[in-house]
mmCIF file of C-alpha atoms in Angstrom:
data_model
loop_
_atom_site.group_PDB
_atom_site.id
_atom_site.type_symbol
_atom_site.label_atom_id
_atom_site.label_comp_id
_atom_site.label_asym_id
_atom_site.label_seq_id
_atom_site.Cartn_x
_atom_site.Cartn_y
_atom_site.Cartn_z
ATOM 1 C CA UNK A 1 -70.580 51.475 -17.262
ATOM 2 C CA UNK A 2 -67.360 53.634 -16.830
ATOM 3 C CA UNK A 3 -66.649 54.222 -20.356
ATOM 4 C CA UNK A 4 -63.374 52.678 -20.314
ATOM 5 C CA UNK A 5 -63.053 49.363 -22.225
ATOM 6 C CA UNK A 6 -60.844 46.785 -21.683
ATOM 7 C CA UNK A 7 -59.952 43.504 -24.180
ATOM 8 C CA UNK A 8 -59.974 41.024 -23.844
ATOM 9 C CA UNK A 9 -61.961 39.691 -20.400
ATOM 10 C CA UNK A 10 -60.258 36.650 -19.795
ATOM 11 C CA UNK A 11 -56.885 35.591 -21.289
ATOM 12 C CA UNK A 12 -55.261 32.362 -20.269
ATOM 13 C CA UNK A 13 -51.542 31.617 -21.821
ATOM 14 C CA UNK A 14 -48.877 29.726 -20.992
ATOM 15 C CA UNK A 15 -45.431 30.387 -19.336
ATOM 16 C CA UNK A 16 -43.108 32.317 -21.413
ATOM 17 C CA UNK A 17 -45.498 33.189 -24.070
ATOM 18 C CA UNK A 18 -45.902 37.214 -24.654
ATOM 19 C CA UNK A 19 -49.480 38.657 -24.890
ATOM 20 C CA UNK A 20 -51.075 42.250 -25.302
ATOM 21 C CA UNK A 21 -53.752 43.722 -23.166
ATOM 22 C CA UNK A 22 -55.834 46.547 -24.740
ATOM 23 C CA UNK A 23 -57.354 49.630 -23.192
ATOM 24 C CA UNK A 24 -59.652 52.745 -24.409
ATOM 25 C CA UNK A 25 -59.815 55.256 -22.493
ATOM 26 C CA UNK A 26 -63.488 57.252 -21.610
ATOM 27 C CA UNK A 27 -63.829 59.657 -24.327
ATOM 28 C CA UNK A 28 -62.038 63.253 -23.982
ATOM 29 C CA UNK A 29 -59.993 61.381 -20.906
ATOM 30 C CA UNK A 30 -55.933 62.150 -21.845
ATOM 31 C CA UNK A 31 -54.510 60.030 -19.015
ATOM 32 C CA UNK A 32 -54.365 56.486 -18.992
ATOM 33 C CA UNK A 33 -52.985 54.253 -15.773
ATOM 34 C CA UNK A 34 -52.034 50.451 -15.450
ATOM 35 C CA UNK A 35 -52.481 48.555 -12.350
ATOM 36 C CA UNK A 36 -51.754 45.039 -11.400
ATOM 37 C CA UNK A 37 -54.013 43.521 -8.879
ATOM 38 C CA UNK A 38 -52.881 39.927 -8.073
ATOM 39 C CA UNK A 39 -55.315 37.483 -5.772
ATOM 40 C CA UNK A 40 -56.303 38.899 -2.615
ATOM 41 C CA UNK A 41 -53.999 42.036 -3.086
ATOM 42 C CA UNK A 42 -54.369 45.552 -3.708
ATOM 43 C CA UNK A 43 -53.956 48.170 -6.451
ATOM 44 C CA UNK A 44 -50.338 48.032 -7.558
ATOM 45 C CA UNK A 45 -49.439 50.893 -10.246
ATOM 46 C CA UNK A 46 -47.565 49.773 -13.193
ATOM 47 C CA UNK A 47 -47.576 53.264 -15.567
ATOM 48 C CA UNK A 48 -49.499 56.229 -16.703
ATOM 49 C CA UNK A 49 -49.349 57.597 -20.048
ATOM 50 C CA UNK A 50 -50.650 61.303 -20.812
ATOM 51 C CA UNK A 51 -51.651 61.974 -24.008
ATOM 52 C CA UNK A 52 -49.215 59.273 -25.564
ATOM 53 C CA UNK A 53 -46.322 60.362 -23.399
ATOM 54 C CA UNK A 54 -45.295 58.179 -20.506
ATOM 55 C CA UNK A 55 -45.889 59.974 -17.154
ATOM 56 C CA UNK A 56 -45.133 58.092 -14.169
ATOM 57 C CA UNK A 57 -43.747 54.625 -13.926
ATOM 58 C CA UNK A 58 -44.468 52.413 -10.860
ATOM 59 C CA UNK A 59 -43.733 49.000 -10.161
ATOM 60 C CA UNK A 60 -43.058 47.876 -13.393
ATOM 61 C CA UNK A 61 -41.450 44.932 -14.925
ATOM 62 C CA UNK A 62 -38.397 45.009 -17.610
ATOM 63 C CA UNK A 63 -40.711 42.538 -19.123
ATOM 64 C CA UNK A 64 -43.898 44.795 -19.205
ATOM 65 C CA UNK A 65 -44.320 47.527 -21.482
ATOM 66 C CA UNK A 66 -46.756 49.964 -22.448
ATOM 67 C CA UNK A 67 -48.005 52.927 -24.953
ATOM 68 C CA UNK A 68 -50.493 55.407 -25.872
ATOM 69 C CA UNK A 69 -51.881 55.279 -29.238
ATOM 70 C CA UNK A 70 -52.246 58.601 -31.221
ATOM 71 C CA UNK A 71 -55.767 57.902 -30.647
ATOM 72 C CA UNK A 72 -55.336 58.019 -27.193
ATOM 73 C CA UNK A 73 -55.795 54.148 -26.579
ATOM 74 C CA UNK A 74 -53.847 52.189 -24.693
ATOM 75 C CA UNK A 75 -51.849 48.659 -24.736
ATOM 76 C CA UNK A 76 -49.750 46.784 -21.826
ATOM 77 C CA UNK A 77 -47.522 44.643 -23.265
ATOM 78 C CA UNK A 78 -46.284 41.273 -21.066
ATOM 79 C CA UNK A 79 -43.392 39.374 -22.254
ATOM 80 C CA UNK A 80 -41.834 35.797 -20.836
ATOM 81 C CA UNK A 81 -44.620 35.533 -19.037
ATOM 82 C CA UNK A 82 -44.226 33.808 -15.468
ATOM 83 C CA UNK A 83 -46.635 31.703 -13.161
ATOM 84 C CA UNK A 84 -46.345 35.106 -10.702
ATOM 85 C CA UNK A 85 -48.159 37.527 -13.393
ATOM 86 C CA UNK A 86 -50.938 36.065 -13.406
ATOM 87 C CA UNK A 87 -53.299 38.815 -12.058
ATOM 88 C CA UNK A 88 -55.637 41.419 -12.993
ATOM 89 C CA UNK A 89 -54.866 44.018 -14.908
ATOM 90 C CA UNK A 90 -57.015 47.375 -14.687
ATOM 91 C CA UNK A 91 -56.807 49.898 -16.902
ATOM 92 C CA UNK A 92 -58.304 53.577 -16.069
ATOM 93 C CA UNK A 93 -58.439 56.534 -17.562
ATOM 94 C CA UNK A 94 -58.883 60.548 -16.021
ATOM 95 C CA UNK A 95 -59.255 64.087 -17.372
ATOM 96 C CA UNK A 96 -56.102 66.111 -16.739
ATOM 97 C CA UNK A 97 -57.651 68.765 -14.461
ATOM 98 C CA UNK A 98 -56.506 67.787 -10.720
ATOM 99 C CA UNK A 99 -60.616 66.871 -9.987
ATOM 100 C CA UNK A 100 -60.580 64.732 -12.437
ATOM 101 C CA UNK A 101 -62.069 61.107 -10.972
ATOM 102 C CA UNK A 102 -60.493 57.902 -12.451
ATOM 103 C CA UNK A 103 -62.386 55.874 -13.690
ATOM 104 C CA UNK A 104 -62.117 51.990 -13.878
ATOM 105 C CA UNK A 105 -62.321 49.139 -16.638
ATOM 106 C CA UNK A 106 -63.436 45.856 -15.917
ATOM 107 C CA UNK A 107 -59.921 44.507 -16.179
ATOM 108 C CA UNK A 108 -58.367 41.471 -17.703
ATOM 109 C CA UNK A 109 -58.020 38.366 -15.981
ATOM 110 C CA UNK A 110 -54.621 36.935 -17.251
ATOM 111 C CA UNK A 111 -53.974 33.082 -15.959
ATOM 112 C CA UNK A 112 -50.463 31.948 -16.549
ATOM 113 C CA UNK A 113 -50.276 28.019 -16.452
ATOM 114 C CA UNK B 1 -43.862 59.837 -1.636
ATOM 115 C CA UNK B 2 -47.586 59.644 -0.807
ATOM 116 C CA UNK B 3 -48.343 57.244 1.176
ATOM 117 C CA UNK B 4 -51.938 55.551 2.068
ATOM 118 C CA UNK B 5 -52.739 53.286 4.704
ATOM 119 C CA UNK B 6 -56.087 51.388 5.756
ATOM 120 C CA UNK B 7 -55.589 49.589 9.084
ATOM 121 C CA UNK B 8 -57.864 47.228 8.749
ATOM 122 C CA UNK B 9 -57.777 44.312 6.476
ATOM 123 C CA UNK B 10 -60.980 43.152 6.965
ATOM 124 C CA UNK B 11 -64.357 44.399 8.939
ATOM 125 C CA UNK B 12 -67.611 42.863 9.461
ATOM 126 C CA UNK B 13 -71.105 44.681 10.090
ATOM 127 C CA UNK B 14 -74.529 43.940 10.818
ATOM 128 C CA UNK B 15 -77.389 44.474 8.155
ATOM 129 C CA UNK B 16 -79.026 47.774 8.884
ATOM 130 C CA UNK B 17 -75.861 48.788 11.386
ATOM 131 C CA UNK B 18 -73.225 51.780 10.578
ATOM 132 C CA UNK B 19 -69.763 50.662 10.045
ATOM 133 C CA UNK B 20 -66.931 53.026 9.802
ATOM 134 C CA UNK B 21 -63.770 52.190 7.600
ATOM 135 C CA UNK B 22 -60.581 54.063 8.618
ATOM 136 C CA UNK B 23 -58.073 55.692 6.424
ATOM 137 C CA UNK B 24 -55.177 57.677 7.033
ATOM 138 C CA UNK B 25 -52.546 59.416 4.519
ATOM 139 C CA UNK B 26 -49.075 61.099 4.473
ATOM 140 C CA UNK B 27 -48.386 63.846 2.673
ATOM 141 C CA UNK B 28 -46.880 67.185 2.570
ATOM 142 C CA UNK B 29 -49.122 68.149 0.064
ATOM 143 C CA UNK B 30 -51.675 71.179 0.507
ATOM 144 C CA UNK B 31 -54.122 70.437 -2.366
ATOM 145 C CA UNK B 32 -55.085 66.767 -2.936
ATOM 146 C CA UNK B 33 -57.980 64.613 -3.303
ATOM 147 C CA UNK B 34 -59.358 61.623 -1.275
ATOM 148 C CA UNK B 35 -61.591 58.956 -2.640
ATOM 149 C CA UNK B 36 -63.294 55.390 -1.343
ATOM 150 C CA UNK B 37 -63.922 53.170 -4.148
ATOM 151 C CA UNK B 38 -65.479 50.071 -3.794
ATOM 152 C CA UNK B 39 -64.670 46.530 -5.286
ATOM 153 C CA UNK B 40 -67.487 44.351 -4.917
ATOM 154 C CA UNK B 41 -66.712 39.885 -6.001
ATOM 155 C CA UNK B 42 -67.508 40.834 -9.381
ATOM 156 C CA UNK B 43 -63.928 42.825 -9.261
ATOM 157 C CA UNK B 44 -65.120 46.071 -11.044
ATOM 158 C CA UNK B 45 -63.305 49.499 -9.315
ATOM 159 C CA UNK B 46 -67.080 51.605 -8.197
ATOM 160 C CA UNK B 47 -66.646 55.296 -7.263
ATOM 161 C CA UNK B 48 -67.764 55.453 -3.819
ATOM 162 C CA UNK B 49 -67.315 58.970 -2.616
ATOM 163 C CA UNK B 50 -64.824 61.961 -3.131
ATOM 164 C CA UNK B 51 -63.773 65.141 -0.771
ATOM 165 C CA UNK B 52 -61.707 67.629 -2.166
ATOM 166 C CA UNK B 53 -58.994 69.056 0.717
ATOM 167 C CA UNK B 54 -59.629 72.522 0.355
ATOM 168 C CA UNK B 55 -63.268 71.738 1.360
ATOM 169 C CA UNK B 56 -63.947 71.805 5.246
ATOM 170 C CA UNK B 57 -67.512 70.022 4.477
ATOM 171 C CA UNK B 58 -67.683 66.533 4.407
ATOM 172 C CA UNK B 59 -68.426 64.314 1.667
ATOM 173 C CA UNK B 60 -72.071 62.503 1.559
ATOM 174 C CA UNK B 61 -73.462 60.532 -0.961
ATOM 175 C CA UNK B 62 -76.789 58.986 0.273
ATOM 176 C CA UNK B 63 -75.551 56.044 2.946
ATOM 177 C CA UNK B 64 -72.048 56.815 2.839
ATOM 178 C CA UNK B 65 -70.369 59.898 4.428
ATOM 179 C CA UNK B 66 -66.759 60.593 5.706
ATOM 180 C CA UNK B 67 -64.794 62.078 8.349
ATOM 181 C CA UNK B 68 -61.730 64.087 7.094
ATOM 182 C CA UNK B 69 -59.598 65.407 9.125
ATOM 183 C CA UNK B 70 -56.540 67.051 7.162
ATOM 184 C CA UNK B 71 -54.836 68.000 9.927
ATOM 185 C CA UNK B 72 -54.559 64.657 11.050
ATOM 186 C CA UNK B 73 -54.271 63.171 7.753
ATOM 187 C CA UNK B 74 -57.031 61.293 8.509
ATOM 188 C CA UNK B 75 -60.686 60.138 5.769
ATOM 189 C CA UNK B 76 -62.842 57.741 7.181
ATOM 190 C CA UNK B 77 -65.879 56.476 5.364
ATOM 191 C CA UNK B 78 -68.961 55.878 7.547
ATOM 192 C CA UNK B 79 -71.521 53.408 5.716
ATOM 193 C CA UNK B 80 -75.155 53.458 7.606
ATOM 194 C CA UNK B 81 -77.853 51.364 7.425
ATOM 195 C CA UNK B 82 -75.720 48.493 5.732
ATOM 196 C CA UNK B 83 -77.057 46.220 3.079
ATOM 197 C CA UNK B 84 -75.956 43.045 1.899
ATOM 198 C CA UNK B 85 -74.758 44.740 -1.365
ATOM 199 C CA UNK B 86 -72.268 47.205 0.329
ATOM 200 C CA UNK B 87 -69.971 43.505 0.950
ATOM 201 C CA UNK B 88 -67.232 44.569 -0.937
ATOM 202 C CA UNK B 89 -63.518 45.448 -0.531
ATOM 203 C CA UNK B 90 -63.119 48.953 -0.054
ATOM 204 C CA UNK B 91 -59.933 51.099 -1.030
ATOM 205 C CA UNK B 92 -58.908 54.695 -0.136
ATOM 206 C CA UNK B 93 -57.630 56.747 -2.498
ATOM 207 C CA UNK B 94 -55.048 59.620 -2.585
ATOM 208 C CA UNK B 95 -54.869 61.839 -5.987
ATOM 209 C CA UNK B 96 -51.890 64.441 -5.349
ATOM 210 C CA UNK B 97 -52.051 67.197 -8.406
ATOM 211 C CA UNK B 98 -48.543 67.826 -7.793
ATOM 212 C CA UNK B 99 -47.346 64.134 -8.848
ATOM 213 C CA UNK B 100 -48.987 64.027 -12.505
ATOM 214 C CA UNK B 101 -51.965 63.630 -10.662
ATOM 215 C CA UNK B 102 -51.073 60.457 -9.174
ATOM 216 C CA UNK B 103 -53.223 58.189 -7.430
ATOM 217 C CA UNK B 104 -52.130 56.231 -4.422
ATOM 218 C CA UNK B 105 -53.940 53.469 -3.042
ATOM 219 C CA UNK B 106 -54.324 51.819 0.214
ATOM 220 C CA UNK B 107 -54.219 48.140 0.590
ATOM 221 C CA UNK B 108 -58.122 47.630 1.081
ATOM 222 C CA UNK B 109 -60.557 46.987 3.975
ATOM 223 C CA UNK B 110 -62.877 43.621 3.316
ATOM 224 C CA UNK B 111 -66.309 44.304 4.509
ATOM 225 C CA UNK B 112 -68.632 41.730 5.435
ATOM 226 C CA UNK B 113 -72.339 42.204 5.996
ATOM 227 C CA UNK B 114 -74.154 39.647 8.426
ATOM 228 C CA UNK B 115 -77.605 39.485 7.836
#
């Protein structure tokens, strides 16, 4: 077990429909990153917050959005949702010192249909 | 930008055999961190093994070992005596401390294990 929780598991929703994926973070970890992993495909980094201040911003969508909670937990917000986001999303969460490992969720299985 | 690439998509190893994965990295970066992680079916991200750049030694953790070579930009993870549980995709990972501690990923090796 990582430490960092991720809710729900499975989500299935239809196209155009808007849904919220929750993370929390390991406990004392400040940084929290999103990643998209669609079928067969690798690690694709959406954004990283820092102690409820966006970071770094990758490949994400006008669509997606994201924020840090004051108490430090995380939600990745997906809006007119197409057929192509369907993926899974991984949340994980690191210490700020530049050792710091990060450390995975489970993820959430979003199906669009 | 960082980048991270893993040249091969997918590699296949006898039980009990040593396979090594290959990695290589650009940066400009002095100080940086390199990590495997593994991603077995079940789709959780595992820790595999970390080496920190300013260290010449090389990484082990029990079966799994790697050859960096900063000044060819180079972290290769060596997996010996290969079980059926080490079939997994396997990801390299660059954490630059000068990016917001950024983490870049390669696009994954997909191990096999013949028994």
């Amino acid at each position: 077990d990582s430490g960092v929780t991720q809710t729900p598991k499975h989500l299935i929703t239809a196209t155009g429909q808007r849904v919220t994926l929750r993370c929390s973070p390991r406990s004392g970890d400040l940084s929290v990153y999103w990643y998209q992993q669609s079928l067969d495909q690798g690690l694709q980094f959406l954004i990283q917050y820092y102690n409820g201040e966006e970071r770094a911003k990758g490949n994400i969508l006008e669509r997606f959005s994201a924020q840090q909670f004051p108490d430090l937990h995380s939600e990745l917000n997906l809006s007119s949702l197409e057929l192509g986001d369907s993926a899974l999303y991984f949340c994980a969460s690191s210490l700020r010192t530049s050792g710091g490992l990060l450390y995975f969720g489970a993820g959430t299985r979003l199906s669009v249909l | 930008a960082q980048t991270v690439t893993q040249s091969q998509p997918e590699m296949s190893v006898q039980e009990a055999e040593t396979v090594t994965l290959s990695c290589t990295y650009d940066t400009s970066e002095s100080d940086y961190y390199l990590f495997w992680y593994k991603q077995p079916p079940s789709r959780q991200m595992i820790l595999v093994i970390r080496q920190e750049a300013y260290k010449q030694q090389n990484a082990t953790e029990n079966r799994f070992s790697v050859n960096f070579q900063k000044a060819a930009k180079s972290f290769s993870l060596k997996i010996s005596d290969s079980q059926l549980g080490d079939a997994a995709m396997y990801f390299c990972a660059y954490r630059s401390p000068n990016t917001g501690n950024q983490f870049y990923f390669g696009t994954g090796t997909s191990l096999t294990v013949i028994p």
